[in-house]
Tab-separated table of C-alpha atoms in Angstrom:
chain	number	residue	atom	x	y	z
A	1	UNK	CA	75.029	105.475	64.351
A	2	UNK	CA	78.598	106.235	65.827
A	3	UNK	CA	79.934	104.055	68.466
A	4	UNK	CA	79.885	107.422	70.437
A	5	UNK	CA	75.886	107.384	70.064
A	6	UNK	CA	75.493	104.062	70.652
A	7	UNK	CA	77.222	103.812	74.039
A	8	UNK	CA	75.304	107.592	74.944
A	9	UNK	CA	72.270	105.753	74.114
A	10	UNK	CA	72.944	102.407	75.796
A	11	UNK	CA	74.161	104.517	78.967
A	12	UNK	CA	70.736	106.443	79.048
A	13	UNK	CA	68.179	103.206	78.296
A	14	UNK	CA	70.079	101.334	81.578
A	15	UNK	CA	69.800	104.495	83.346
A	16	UNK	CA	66.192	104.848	83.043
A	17	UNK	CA	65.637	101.562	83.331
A	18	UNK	CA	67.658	101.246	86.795
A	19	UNK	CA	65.857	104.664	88.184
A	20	UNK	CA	62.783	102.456	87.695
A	21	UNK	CA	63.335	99.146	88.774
A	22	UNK	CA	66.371	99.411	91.056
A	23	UNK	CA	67.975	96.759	88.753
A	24	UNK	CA	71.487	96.546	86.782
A	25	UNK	CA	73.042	99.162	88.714
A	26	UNK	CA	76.411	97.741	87.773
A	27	UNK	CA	75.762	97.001	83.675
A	28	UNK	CA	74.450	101.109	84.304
A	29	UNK	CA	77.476	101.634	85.812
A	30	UNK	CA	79.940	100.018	83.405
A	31	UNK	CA	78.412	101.610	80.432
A	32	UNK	CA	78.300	104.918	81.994
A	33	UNK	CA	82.251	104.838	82.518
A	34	UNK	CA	82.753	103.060	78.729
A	35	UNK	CA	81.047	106.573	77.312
A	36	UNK	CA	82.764	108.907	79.268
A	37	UNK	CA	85.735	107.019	78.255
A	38	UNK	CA	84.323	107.269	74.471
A	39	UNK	CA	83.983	111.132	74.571
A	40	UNK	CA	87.477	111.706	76.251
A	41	UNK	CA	86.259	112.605	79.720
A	42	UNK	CA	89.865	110.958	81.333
A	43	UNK	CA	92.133	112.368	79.232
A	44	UNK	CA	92.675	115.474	80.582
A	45	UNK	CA	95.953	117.078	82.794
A	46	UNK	CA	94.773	117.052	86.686
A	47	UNK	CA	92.334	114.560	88.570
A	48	UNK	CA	90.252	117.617	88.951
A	49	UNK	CA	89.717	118.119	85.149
A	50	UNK	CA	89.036	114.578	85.012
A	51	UNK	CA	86.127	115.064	87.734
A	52	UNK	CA	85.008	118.265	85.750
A	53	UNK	CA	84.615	116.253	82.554
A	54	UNK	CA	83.258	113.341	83.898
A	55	UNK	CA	80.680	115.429	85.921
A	56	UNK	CA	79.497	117.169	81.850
A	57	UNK	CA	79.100	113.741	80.476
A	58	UNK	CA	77.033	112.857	83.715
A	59	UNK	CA	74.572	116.340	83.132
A	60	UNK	CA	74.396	115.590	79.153
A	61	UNK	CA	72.934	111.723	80.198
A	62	UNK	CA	70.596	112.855	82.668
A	63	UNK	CA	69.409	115.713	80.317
A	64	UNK	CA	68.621	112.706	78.269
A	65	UNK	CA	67.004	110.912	80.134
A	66	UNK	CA	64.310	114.122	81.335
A	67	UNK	CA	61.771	112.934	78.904
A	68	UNK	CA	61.599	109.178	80.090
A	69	UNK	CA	61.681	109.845	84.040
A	70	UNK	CA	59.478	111.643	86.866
A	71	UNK	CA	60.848	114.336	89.023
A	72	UNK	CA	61.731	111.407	91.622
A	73	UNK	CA	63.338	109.089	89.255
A	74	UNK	CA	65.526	111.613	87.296
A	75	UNK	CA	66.956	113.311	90.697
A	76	UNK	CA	67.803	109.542	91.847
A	77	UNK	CA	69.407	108.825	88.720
A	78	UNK	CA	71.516	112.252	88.421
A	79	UNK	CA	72.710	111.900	92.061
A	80	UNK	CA	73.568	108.353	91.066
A	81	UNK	CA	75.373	109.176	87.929
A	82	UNK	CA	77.207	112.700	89.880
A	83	UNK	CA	78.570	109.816	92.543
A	84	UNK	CA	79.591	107.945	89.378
A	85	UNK	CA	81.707	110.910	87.852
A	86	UNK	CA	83.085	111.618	91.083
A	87	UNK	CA	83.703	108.024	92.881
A	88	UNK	CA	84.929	106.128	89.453
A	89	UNK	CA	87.238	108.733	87.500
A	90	UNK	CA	91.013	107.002	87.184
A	91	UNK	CA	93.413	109.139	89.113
A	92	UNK	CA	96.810	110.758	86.876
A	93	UNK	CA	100.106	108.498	88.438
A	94	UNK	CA	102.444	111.185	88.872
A	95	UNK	CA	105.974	110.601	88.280
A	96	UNK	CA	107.965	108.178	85.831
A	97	UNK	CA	106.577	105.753	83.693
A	98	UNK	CA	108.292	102.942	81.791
């Protein structure tokens, strides 16, 4: 497996497994933002590109999470990673840069 696939698959198992036990939100969180940073999601022009990514990584792990979750679980955990996309994306520093 890639290093890509492995941190998709590690993001979706602590996903699924915080949707149902309310526990590791912040290992979920941390490996959520170390795959979007994998697949490129923050390098892009504007902060609002950067949300736009971020929010396609977000809809490709909840669609795979669908098979492991209930209707309940999988809207908690695709609000929680949306908030993720939207609350955690690095903003662009405008201006010079040594």
């Amino acid at each position: 497996m890639s290093e890509y696939e492995d941190k998709q698959e590690l993001a979706v198992e602590l996903a699924v497994h915080w949707a149902k036990t309310e526990l590791r939100q912040f290992s979920m969180r941390d490996a959520v933002n170390d795959y979007m940073e994998e697949v490129g999601a923050n390098n892009a022009m504007t902060d609002e590109s950067i949300i736009d990514r971020r929010r396609i990584c977000a809809q490709q792990l909840t669609i795979k999470s669908i098979a492991f979750l209930s209707k309940d679980e999988l809207h908690k955990v695709e609000q929680e990673l949306k908030r993720i996309a939207e609350d955690d994306a690095p903003k662009q520093q405008l201006g010079w840069h040594r």
